[in-house]
Coordinates of C-alpha atoms in Angstrom, one line a residue:
M1 CA 0.0 0.0 0.0
I2 CA 2.8 2.4 0.9
T3 CA 4.6 1.5 -2.3
R4 CA 1.5 2.4 -4.3
L5 CA 1.2 5.8 -2.6
I6 CA 4.8 6.6 -3.3
T7 CA 4.4 5.5 -7.0
G8 CA 1.1 7.4 -7.4
L9 CA 1.8 10.6 -5.6
G10 CA 5.4 10.8 -5.5
F11 CA 7.9 10.5 -2.7
Y12 CA 7.5 14.1 -1.5
A13 CA 3.7 14.0 -1.6
F14 CA 3.9 10.8 0.5
L15 CA 6.0 12.6 3.1
I16 CA 3.4 15.4 3.3
A17 CA 0.5 12.9 3.7
L18 CA 2.3 10.7 6.3
P19 CA 1.3 12.8 9.4
I20 CA -2.3 12.9 8.3
I21 CA -2.3 9.1 7.9
G22 CA -0.8 8.7 11.5
I23 CA -3.5 10.9 13.0
I24 CA -6.2 9.0 11.3
Y25 CA -4.7 5.7 12.4
A26 CA -4.3 6.9 16.0
T27 CA -7.9 8.1 16.0
Y28 CA -9.0 4.8 14.8
R29 CA -7.0 2.9 17.5
T30 CA -8.4 5.2 20.2
Y31 CA -11.9 4.6 19.0
R32 CA -11.4 0.9 19.0
R33 CA -10.0 1.0 22.5
N34 CA -12.9 3.1 23.8
I35 CA -15.3 0.6 22.3
E36 CA -13.4 -2.3 24.0
D37 CA -13.3 -0.4 27.4
A38 CA -17.0 0.3 27.2
E39 CA -17.7 -3.3 26.5
N40 CA -15.3 -4.4 29.4
H41 CA -16.9 -1.8 31.8
A42 CA -20.4 -3.1 30.9
N43 CA -19.2 -6.7 31.5
E44 CA -17.6 -5.6 34.9
Q45 CA -20.8 -3.8 35.9
S46 CA -22.8 -6.8 35.1
R47 CA -20.4 -9.0 37.1
I48 CA -20.4 -6.6 40.1
S49 CA -24.2 -6.5 39.9
Q50 CA -24.4 -10.2 39.8
A51 CA -21.9 -10.5 42.7
L52 CA -23.9 -7.9 44.8
Q53 CA -27.1 -9.8 44.1
Q54 CA -25.5 -13.1 45.1
S55 CA -24.0 -11.4 48.2
E56 CA -27.4 -10.0 49.1
E57 CA -29.0 -13.4 48.6
H58 CA -26.2 -15.0 50.7
F59 CA -26.7 -12.4 53.5
R60 CA -30.4 -12.8 53.4
N61 CA -30.1 -16.6 53.6
A62 CA -27.5 -16.3 56.4
F63 CA -29.7 -13.8 58.2
D64 CA -32.9 -15.8 57.8
H65 CA -31.3 -19.2 58.8
A66 CA -29.0 -18.1 61.6
A67 CA -29.7 -19.1 65.2
G68 CA -31.3 -15.7 65.8
M69 CA -30.6 -12.4 64.1
A70 CA -32.0 -8.9 64.5
L71 CA -31.3 -5.3 63.6
I72 CA -32.5 -2.8 66.1
S73 CA -32.5 1.0 66.0
P74 CA -30.5 3.0 68.6
D75 CA -33.8 3.6 70.5
G76 CA -34.4 -0.2 70.6
Q77 CA -37.1 -0.6 67.9
W78 CA -36.9 -3.9 66.0
R79 CA -36.0 -3.1 62.3
R80 CA -35.4 -6.6 61.0
V81 CA -35.8 -10.0 62.6
N82 CA -35.3 -13.5 61.2
G83 CA -37.4 -16.6 61.6
S84 CA -35.2 -18.2 64.1
L85 CA -35.5 -15.3 66.5
C86 CA -39.3 -15.3 66.1
Q87 CA -39.4 -19.0 66.9
I88 CA -37.2 -18.5 70.0
L89 CA -39.4 -15.7 71.3
G90 CA -42.7 -17.2 70.2
Y91 CA -43.7 -14.2 68.0
T92 CA -44.6 -13.9 64.4
E93 CA -42.3 -11.4 62.4
K94 CA -45.1 -8.9 62.3
E95 CA -45.9 -9.1 66.0
L96 CA -42.2 -8.8 66.9
L97 CA -41.6 -5.8 64.6
A98 CA -44.5 -4.1 66.3
T99 CA -42.7 -4.2 69.7
N100 CA -39.3 -2.9 70.8
F101 CA -36.3 -4.4 72.4
Q102 CA -37.3 -3.2 75.9
E103 CA -40.8 -4.8 75.8
V104 CA -39.5 -8.3 75.3
T105 CA -36.5 -8.2 77.7
Y106 CA -36.9 -9.8 81.1
P107 CA -37.5 -7.0 83.6
D108 CA -34.7 -7.9 85.9
D109 CA -32.2 -7.8 83.0
L110 CA -33.4 -4.6 81.3
G111 CA -31.4 -2.1 83.4
N112 CA -28.1 -4.0 82.7
D113 CA -29.0 -4.3 79.0
L114 CA -29.6 -0.6 78.5
V115 CA -26.2 0.2 80.2
H116 CA -24.4 -2.2 77.8
M117 CA -26.3 -0.9 74.8
Y118 CA -25.4 2.7 75.5
Q119 CA -21.7 1.7 75.9
L120 CA -21.9 0.1 72.5
L121 CA -23.5 3.2 70.8
E122 CA -21.0 5.5 72.5
G123 CA -18.1 3.4 71.2
K124 CA -16.9 2.5 74.7
R125 CA -17.0 -1.2 73.7
R126 CA -16.8 -2.7 70.2
I127 CA -18.8 -5.9 71.0
D128 CA -20.9 -7.1 73.9
Q129 CA -21.4 -10.8 74.5
R130 CA -23.3 -12.1 77.6
E131 CA -26.1 -14.3 78.8
K132 CA -29.5 -12.7 79.4
R133 CA -33.2 -13.4 79.5
Y134 CA -36.0 -12.5 77.1
L135 CA -39.7 -12.9 77.7
H136 CA -41.4 -15.5 75.6
H137 CA -44.7 -14.6 74.0
S138 CA -46.4 -16.9 76.5
G139 CA -44.8 -15.1 79.4
H140 CA -42.0 -17.4 80.6
P141 CA -38.3 -16.4 80.5
I142 CA -36.0 -17.6 77.8
W143 CA -32.2 -17.7 78.4
V144 CA -30.1 -16.6 75.5
L145 CA -26.4 -16.0 74.6
Q146 CA -26.5 -12.6 72.9
S147 CA -23.7 -11.0 70.9
A148 CA -24.3 -7.3 70.0
S149 CA -22.3 -4.9 67.8
V150 CA -23.0 -1.6 66.1
A151 CA -23.1 -0.7 62.3
R152 CA -22.0 2.9 61.6
N153 CA -22.1 5.2 58.6
T154 CA -19.0 6.9 57.1
K155 CA -19.1 9.7 59.6
G156 CA -19.1 7.1 62.5
D157 CA -22.7 7.7 63.5
P158 CA -24.5 4.6 64.7
L159 CA -27.1 3.2 62.2
H160 CA -28.3 0.2 64.1
L161 CA -27.3 -2.6 66.4
I162 CA -26.7 -6.1 65.1
L163 CA -27.8 -8.9 67.5
Q164 CA -26.9 -12.5 67.2
I165 CA -29.0 -14.6 69.6
Q166 CA -28.7 -18.3 70.6
D167 CA -31.2 -20.1 72.8
I168 CA -29.5 -21.6 75.8
T169 CA -32.5 -22.3 78.0
E170 CA -32.0 -26.1 78.1
R171 CA -28.3 -25.6 79.0
K172 CA -29.2 -23.2 81.8
R173 CA -31.9 -25.5 83.1
A174 CA -29.4 -28.3 83.2
E175 CA -26.9 -26.1 85.0
E176 CA -29.6 -25.1 87.5
Q177 CA -30.4 -28.8 88.1
V178 CA -26.7 -29.5 88.7
H179 CA -26.4 -26.5 91.0
H180 CA -29.5 -27.5 92.9
A181 CA -28.2 -31.1 93.3
A182 CA -24.9 -29.7 94.6
F183 CA -26.5 -27.5 97.3
H184 CA -29.7 -29.4 98.2
D185 CA -30.5 -32.7 99.9
A186 CA -31.8 -35.3 97.4
L187 CA -34.3 -36.8 99.9
T188 CA -36.0 -33.8 101.4
G189 CA -35.2 -31.1 98.8
L190 CA -34.0 -28.8 101.6
P191 CA -30.6 -27.0 101.5
N192 CA -27.7 -29.2 102.4
R193 CA -24.7 -28.6 104.7
T194 CA -22.8 -26.9 101.9
L195 CA -25.5 -24.3 101.2
L196 CA -26.1 -23.7 104.9
A197 CA -22.4 -23.1 105.5
D198 CA -22.4 -20.6 102.5
R199 CA -25.3 -18.7 104.0
L200 CA -23.6 -18.8 107.4
S201 CA -20.5 -17.3 105.9
L202 CA -22.6 -14.4 104.6
A203 CA -24.3 -14.0 108.0
L204 CA -20.9 -13.9 109.8
A205 CA -19.6 -11.3 107.3
R206 CA -22.6 -9.2 107.9
A207 CA -22.3 -9.5 111.7
K208 CA -18.7 -8.2 111.5
R209 CA -19.8 -5.2 109.5
N210 CA -22.9 -4.4 111.6
K211 CA -22.5 -4.9 115.4
E212 CA -26.3 -4.6 115.8
Y213 CA -27.0 -7.6 113.6
Q214 CA -27.6 -11.0 115.3
F215 CA -28.3 -14.5 114.2
A216 CA -28.6 -17.9 115.7
V217 CA -28.0 -21.5 114.7
L218 CA -30.1 -24.5 115.7
F219 CA -28.8 -28.0 115.5
L220 CA -31.5 -30.7 115.7
D221 CA -31.3 -34.4 116.0
L222 CA -34.2 -36.8 116.1
D223 CA -34.6 -38.9 119.3
R224 CA -35.1 -42.6 118.7
F225 CA -34.8 -42.4 114.9
K226 CA -33.0 -45.7 114.8
L227 CA -36.1 -47.3 116.3
V228 CA -38.1 -46.1 113.2
N229 CA -35.7 -47.6 110.8
D230 CA -35.4 -50.9 112.8
S231 CA -39.1 -51.3 113.3
L232 CA -40.8 -49.7 110.3
G233 CA -38.0 -49.9 107.7
H234 CA -35.8 -47.3 106.0
T235 CA -38.6 -46.4 103.5
L236 CA -40.8 -45.1 106.2
G237 CA -37.8 -43.7 108.0
D238 CA -37.1 -41.6 104.9
Q239 CA -40.8 -40.5 104.8
L240 CA -40.4 -39.3 108.4
L241 CA -37.4 -37.2 107.5
V242 CA -39.3 -35.6 104.6
E243 CA -42.3 -34.8 106.8
L244 CA -40.1 -33.5 109.5
G245 CA -38.4 -31.2 107.0
R246 CA -41.9 -29.8 106.0
R247 CA -42.8 -29.2 109.7
L248 CA -39.5 -27.4 110.3
E249 CA -40.2 -25.1 107.3
L250 CA -43.5 -24.2 108.9
C251 CA -41.7 -23.1 112.1
M252 CA -39.1 -20.9 110.3
R253 CA -39.5 -17.3 109.1
K254 CA -39.1 -16.2 105.5
A255 CA -35.5 -15.1 106.0
D256 CA -34.4 -18.3 107.8
T257 CA -32.8 -21.4 106.3
V258 CA -33.5 -25.0 107.3
A259 CA -31.1 -27.6 106.0
R260 CA -30.6 -31.4 106.3
L261 CA -27.1 -32.0 107.4
G262 CA -27.2 -35.8 107.0
G263 CA -29.0 -38.7 108.5
D264 CA -31.5 -37.4 111.0
E265 CA -29.6 -34.2 111.7
F266 CA -31.0 -30.8 110.6
G267 CA -29.6 -27.3 111.0
M268 CA -31.4 -23.9 111.0
L269 CA -30.0 -20.4 110.4
L270 CA -32.2 -17.8 112.1
D271 CA -31.2 -14.7 110.2
G272 CA -31.6 -11.3 111.8
I273 CA -33.1 -12.1 115.2
K274 CA -33.8 -9.2 117.6
D275 CA -32.7 -11.0 120.7
P276 CA -31.8 -14.6 121.9
Y277 CA -35.4 -15.2 123.0
D278 CA -36.4 -15.3 119.3
A279 CA -34.3 -18.5 118.9
I280 CA -35.7 -20.0 122.1
Y281 CA -39.2 -19.3 120.9
I282 CA -38.6 -21.1 117.6
A283 CA -37.0 -24.1 119.4
E284 CA -40.1 -24.3 121.7
R285 CA -42.4 -24.0 118.6
I286 CA -40.6 -26.9 117.0
Q287 CA -41.1 -29.0 120.1
E288 CA -44.8 -28.2 120.1
E289 CA -45.1 -29.0 116.4
L290 CA -43.7 -32.5 117.0
L291 CA -46.4 -33.2 119.6
E292 CA -48.6 -34.0 116.6
P293 CA -48.0 -37.7 115.6
F294 CA -46.6 -38.4 112.1
Q295 CA -48.8 -40.5 109.8
L296 CA -46.5 -42.9 107.9
N297 CA -48.3 -45.2 105.5
G298 CA -50.9 -46.1 107.9
H299 CA -48.5 -46.1 110.9
E300 CA -48.8 -43.4 113.6
F301 CA -45.4 -42.4 115.0
L302 CA -44.6 -39.8 117.6
T303 CA -41.0 -38.5 117.8
T304 CA -39.1 -35.7 119.6
T305 CA -35.9 -33.9 118.8
S306 CA -33.0 -32.6 120.9
I307 CA -31.9 -29.1 119.9
G308 CA -28.7 -27.2 120.5
I309 CA -28.6 -23.4 120.1
A310 CA -25.6 -21.2 119.4
F311 CA -25.6 -17.4 119.0
S312 CA -23.5 -15.1 116.8
Q313 CA -22.5 -12.9 119.7
S314 CA -19.7 -15.4 120.6
G315 CA -17.5 -13.9 117.8
Y316 CA -17.2 -16.8 115.3
D317 CA -15.0 -16.6 112.3
F318 CA -16.0 -19.7 110.4
P319 CA -19.4 -21.5 109.8
E320 CA -18.1 -24.8 111.0
D321 CA -17.3 -23.3 114.4
I322 CA -20.8 -22.1 115.2
L323 CA -22.2 -25.4 113.8
R324 CA -19.9 -27.3 116.1
D325 CA -21.0 -25.4 119.1
A326 CA -24.7 -25.9 118.3
D327 CA -23.9 -29.6 117.9
I328 CA -22.2 -29.7 121.3
A329 CA -25.3 -28.0 122.9
M330 CA -27.5 -30.6 121.1
Y331 CA -25.6 -33.5 122.7
R332 CA -25.9 -31.8 126.0
A333 CA -29.7 -31.7 125.5
K334 CA -29.6 -35.5 124.7
S335 CA -27.6 -36.3 127.7
N336 CA -30.0 -34.3 129.9
G337 CA -33.0 -36.3 128.9
K338 CA -33.7 -35.6 125.2
A339 CA -36.8 -33.8 123.8
R340 CA -35.4 -30.5 125.0
Y341 CA -33.1 -27.7 123.9
E342 CA -29.9 -26.4 125.4
V343 CA -28.1 -23.1 124.7
F344 CA -24.3 -23.3 124.1
D345 CA -21.9 -21.8 126.6
V346 CA -18.1 -21.9 126.8
A347 CA -18.1 -24.5 129.5
M348 CA -19.7 -26.9 127.0
H349 CA -16.9 -26.4 124.5
S350 CA -14.3 -27.0 127.2
H351 CA -16.0 -30.2 128.2
A352 CA -16.2 -31.3 124.6
V353 CA -12.5 -30.6 124.1
E354 CA -11.8 -32.6 127.3
M355 CA -13.9 -35.5 126.1
L356 CA -12.0 -35.4 122.7
N357 CA -8.7 -35.6 124.5
L358 CA -10.0 -38.3 126.8
E359 CA -11.2 -40.3 123.8
R360 CA -7.8 -40.0 122.2
E361 CA -5.9 -41.0 125.3
L362 CA -8.3 -44.0 125.9
R363 CA -7.9 -45.1 122.3
H364 CA -4.1 -45.0 122.6
A365 CA -4.2 -46.8 125.9
I366 CA -6.2 -49.6 124.3
E367 CA -4.0 -49.8 121.2
R368 CA -0.9 -50.0 123.4
K369 CA -2.4 -52.5 125.9
E370 CA -2.0 -50.0 128.7
V371 CA -5.3 -50.8 130.3
K372 CA -4.8 -52.2 133.8
V373 CA -7.1 -54.7 135.5
H374 CA -7.7 -54.3 139.2
Y375 CA -9.3 -57.1 141.3
Q376 CA -11.9 -56.5 143.9
P377 CA -12.2 -59.5 146.3
I378 CA -15.6 -61.2 146.8
V379 CA -16.0 -62.6 150.4
S380 CA -18.7 -65.0 151.6
L381 CA -20.7 -63.5 154.4
A382 CA -21.4 -66.9 155.7
D383 CA -17.8 -68.0 156.6
K384 CA -15.8 -64.9 155.7
T385 CA -13.8 -66.8 153.1
L386 CA -12.5 -65.4 149.8
V387 CA -14.6 -66.9 147.0
G388 CA -13.4 -64.8 144.0
F389 CA -12.8 -61.4 142.5
E390 CA -14.5 -58.8 140.3
A391 CA -12.3 -57.5 137.4
L392 CA -12.2 -53.7 137.2
A393 CA -10.7 -51.7 134.3
R394 CA -8.4 -48.9 135.2
V395 CA -6.7 -46.5 132.8
E396 CA -3.7 -44.2 133.5
T397 CA -1.9 -42.2 130.8
E398 CA 1.2 -40.2 130.8
A399 CA -0.7 -37.1 129.6
M400 CA -3.7 -37.2 131.8
G401 CA -2.7 -39.5 134.7
P402 CA -5.3 -41.8 136.3
I403 CA -8.7 -41.5 134.6
S404 CA -11.8 -42.3 136.6
P405 CA -14.0 -45.1 135.4
I406 CA -16.9 -42.7 135.8
Q407 CA -15.3 -40.7 133.0
F408 CA -13.9 -43.3 130.6
I409 CA -16.6 -46.1 130.8
P410 CA -19.5 -43.9 129.5
L411 CA -17.2 -42.5 126.8
A412 CA -16.1 -46.0 125.8
E413 CA -19.7 -47.0 125.5
E414 CA -20.6 -44.0 123.4
T415 CA -17.6 -44.3 121.0
G416 CA -17.6 -48.1 120.7
L417 CA -14.2 -48.4 122.4
I418 CA -15.9 -50.5 125.1
I419 CA -15.7 -53.6 122.8
P420 CA -11.9 -53.8 122.6
L421 CA -11.6 -52.5 126.2
G422 CA -14.0 -55.3 127.4
M423 CA -12.0 -58.0 125.5
I424 CA -8.7 -56.8 127.1
V425 CA -10.3 -57.0 130.6
L426 CA -11.8 -60.5 129.8
Q427 CA -8.6 -62.0 128.5
E428 CA -6.4 -60.5 131.3
A429 CA -8.8 -61.5 134.1
C430 CA -9.2 -65.1 132.9
K431 CA -5.4 -65.4 132.5
Q432 CA -4.8 -64.0 136.0
M433 CA -7.5 -66.2 137.6
Q434 CA -6.1 -69.4 136.1
Q435 CA -2.6 -68.4 137.4
W436 CA -4.0 -67.8 140.9
N437 CA -6.0 -71.1 140.9
E438 CA -2.8 -73.0 139.9
Q439 CA -0.7 -71.1 142.5
Y440 CA -3.2 -71.3 145.4
P441 CA -5.3 -74.4 144.8
Q442 CA -8.5 -74.7 146.9
P443 CA -11.3 -77.2 147.1
Q444 CA -13.5 -74.6 145.5
P445 CA -11.6 -72.7 142.8
L446 CA -11.7 -68.9 142.9
T447 CA -14.1 -67.2 140.4
I448 CA -13.7 -64.1 138.4
S449 CA -16.6 -61.7 137.6
V450 CA -16.4 -59.7 134.4
N451 CA -18.9 -57.1 133.2
L452 CA -20.4 -57.3 129.7
S453 CA -21.6 -54.0 128.2
S454 CA -24.6 -53.6 126.1
K455 CA -22.5 -53.2 122.9
Q456 CA -20.5 -56.3 123.7
F457 CA -23.7 -58.2 124.4
T458 CA -24.9 -57.5 120.8
Q459 CA -21.7 -58.8 119.2
L460 CA -22.6 -61.7 116.9
N461 CA -19.2 -63.5 117.6
L462 CA -19.3 -62.9 121.4
V463 CA -19.7 -66.6 122.3
E464 CA -16.9 -67.5 119.9
L465 CA -14.6 -64.9 121.5
I466 CA -15.3 -66.1 125.0
T467 CA -14.8 -69.7 124.0
K468 CA -11.5 -68.8 122.5
T469 CA -10.4 -66.9 125.6
L470 CA -11.3 -69.8 127.9
K471 CA -9.4 -72.2 125.7
E472 CA -6.3 -70.0 125.5
T473 CA -6.1 -69.3 129.2
G474 CA -7.1 -72.8 130.3
L475 CA -9.7 -71.4 132.8
D476 CA -12.6 -73.6 133.8
P477 CA -15.8 -72.0 132.3
A478 CA -17.5 -72.5 135.8
C479 CA -15.0 -70.0 137.2
L480 CA -16.1 -67.2 134.9
H481 CA -19.1 -65.1 135.9
L482 CA -20.4 -62.7 133.3
E483 CA -22.3 -59.8 134.6
I484 CA -25.0 -58.2 132.5
T485 CA -27.0 -55.1 133.5
E486 CA -30.7 -55.5 133.9
S487 CA -31.5 -52.7 131.4
V488 CA -29.7 -54.5 128.6
I489 CA -31.8 -57.6 129.2
M490 CA -35.0 -55.5 129.1
E491 CA -34.1 -53.8 125.9
K492 CA -33.0 -56.8 123.9
G493 CA -35.9 -59.2 124.8
Q494 CA -35.9 -62.3 122.6
E495 CA -32.3 -61.6 121.4
A496 CA -31.1 -61.5 125.0
T497 CA -32.7 -64.9 125.7
E498 CA -30.9 -66.6 122.8
M499 CA -27.6 -65.0 123.7
L500 CA -27.9 -66.0 127.3
S501 CA -28.7 -69.5 126.4
Q502 CA -25.6 -69.8 124.2
L503 CA -23.4 -68.4 127.0
K504 CA -25.0 -70.7 129.5
A505 CA -24.2 -73.6 127.3
L506 CA -20.5 -72.8 127.6
G507 CA -20.7 -73.6 131.3
V508 CA -20.1 -70.0 132.5
K509 CA -22.2 -68.4 135.3
L510 CA -24.5 -65.5 134.5
S511 CA -25.3 -62.6 136.8
I512 CA -27.8 -59.8 136.7
D513 CA -25.9 -56.6 137.6
D514 CA -27.7 -53.7 139.4
F515 CA -30.8 -55.8 139.9
G516 CA -33.9 -53.9 141.1
T517 CA -33.4 -50.8 138.8
G518 CA -35.4 -52.1 135.9
Y519 CA -39.2 -51.9 135.3
S520 CA -39.9 -55.4 134.3
S521 CA -37.5 -57.4 136.4
L522 CA -40.0 -59.7 138.0
S523 CA -42.1 -60.5 134.9
Y524 CA -39.0 -61.4 132.9
L525 CA -36.8 -63.0 135.5
H526 CA -38.1 -66.5 135.1
S527 CA -37.3 -66.4 131.4
F528 CA -33.6 -65.8 131.7
P529 CA -31.1 -68.5 132.9
F530 CA -29.3 -66.4 135.5
D531 CA -27.4 -67.9 138.4
I532 CA -26.8 -64.8 140.5
L533 CA -28.7 -61.6 141.3
K534 CA -26.5 -58.6 142.2
I535 CA -28.7 -56.2 144.1
D536 CA -28.2 -52.6 143.1
R537 CA -25.9 -50.8 145.5
S538 CA -28.4 -47.9 146.0
F539 CA -30.5 -50.3 148.0
V540 CA -27.6 -52.0 149.9
C541 CA -26.0 -48.8 151.0
R542 CA -29.2 -47.7 152.8
V543 CA -30.2 -51.1 154.2
T544 CA -29.3 -50.1 157.8
S545 CA -30.8 -46.6 157.7
D546 CA -33.8 -46.9 155.4
K547 CA -36.7 -49.4 156.1
E548 CA -37.9 -49.3 152.5
S549 CA -34.5 -50.2 151.2
A550 CA -34.2 -53.0 153.8
G551 CA -37.6 -54.3 152.7
I552 CA -36.6 -54.3 149.1
V553 CA -33.4 -56.2 149.8
E554 CA -35.2 -58.7 151.9
T555 CA -37.8 -59.2 149.1
I556 CA -35.1 -59.8 146.5
L557 CA -33.4 -62.3 148.8
T558 CA -36.6 -64.2 149.3
L559 CA -37.2 -64.1 145.5
A560 CA -33.8 -65.4 144.8
D561 CA -34.2 -68.2 147.2
K562 CA -37.6 -69.2 145.6
L563 CA -36.0 -69.1 142.1
E564 CA -32.9 -71.0 143.4
R565 CA -30.7 -68.1 142.5
K566 CA -27.7 -66.8 144.5
P567 CA -28.2 -63.3 145.7

């Protein structure tokens, strides 16, 4: 083409036309480029439009199918809600949009909600996530986990709040059940020891802040509850505990707490009493409430309770301390006759500490075989000859020195230490008596009298243990006299008859100790295979000065003679 132009126009003419040709060509290229750019722009706009449409659809789908989504205005008006949120709150979309955020928020949570909302709007926090409650359309509360943030315009002004809401009602219900189980008694539904201790901690803290504030603790233990379980069964025993819990609730005030501490023990926190008489009044009210028999599955049962009272004025630091002192007072009430209340004083604590130390020393003495056996001679009044001995346990420790039997025997009975203590005395006494009979032989061998406690008497292997002791020591069974208190025989009834028969079959002699103190001695005496009646010393001591005592002793002697027993 260029060759033709040169040939047709000439070389110089071509040079003159060349710039014009360049301009035309450049214009053409620009035109083509603009057309291509327009086409590309149109394509890009179409792509962006499609992307925006898809993004809008994705947002709408995400919004509509999320756990719970909402947009609300800064004044709390619902602007947009999804179906999940409507389902959670029980509203239709139209109904919910006609309300505002405040109307469907649980009243107790609204104040806190508004504070957090204002902090979000003012930019003091970027996001707020917490648990709160909404009101369901039917009126019951709904627990949710709510996450809130703020959408703003280019100037930073808030447009609306974005809420993401997840229903956690079932989780909260499960947590409440676990919490309730941890702090409440499974049988009665009452608070347990842990919850009572927690509330006592709050009361103690309040008492330290306010010297005018007073509270009291009652410690209650049912009297003869074991009898219910043994006679009526554990099911009815549980029913009794449940009914007792209900009655105790009737006696308490709204601010008070009654808790089951375990077994048949209950505790009460009397919060904010005006003076000590308030606690005494409630203790007396409880005693009166228990005068009405319990109806247990057709069985009528009357029970009482022993109550210990401790007051906050004693300056306690820990819940367990005031509970301990109320417990000590309760045991004092039991020892003083049951069905009563006692108020704790410092002397009780000192006595309890003394008993704890005594128990420790007694336990150590038994473990170390430091229990000594003393022997009290038994002399025949007829010919003034020695016929035997009575074995007496004696305890002397390095820390406490000699301990009186009046102290350690009741404690040993209460703690169960009487069983190993009794076996030590039995073994030692049988061994010593065999040695003396071998050393000092007589036509009639010397006898040894050993006491059996009520707890020993109920041992299933008692006969086996006595048989083993006689065999190991070589003592003739006829030389062993076992003394059993009359009260034990009266309490055990048929069981006592069977045990005495087994002991009698060993060849040992049986004695009733403290005869004359029981209520049914004469009616039961012929049923038991006793060889000897030991008249209670309260009668013997007054035999020369009191005609009635002398008459009782004479009657017992006559009775023993008729029944062919030795008095």
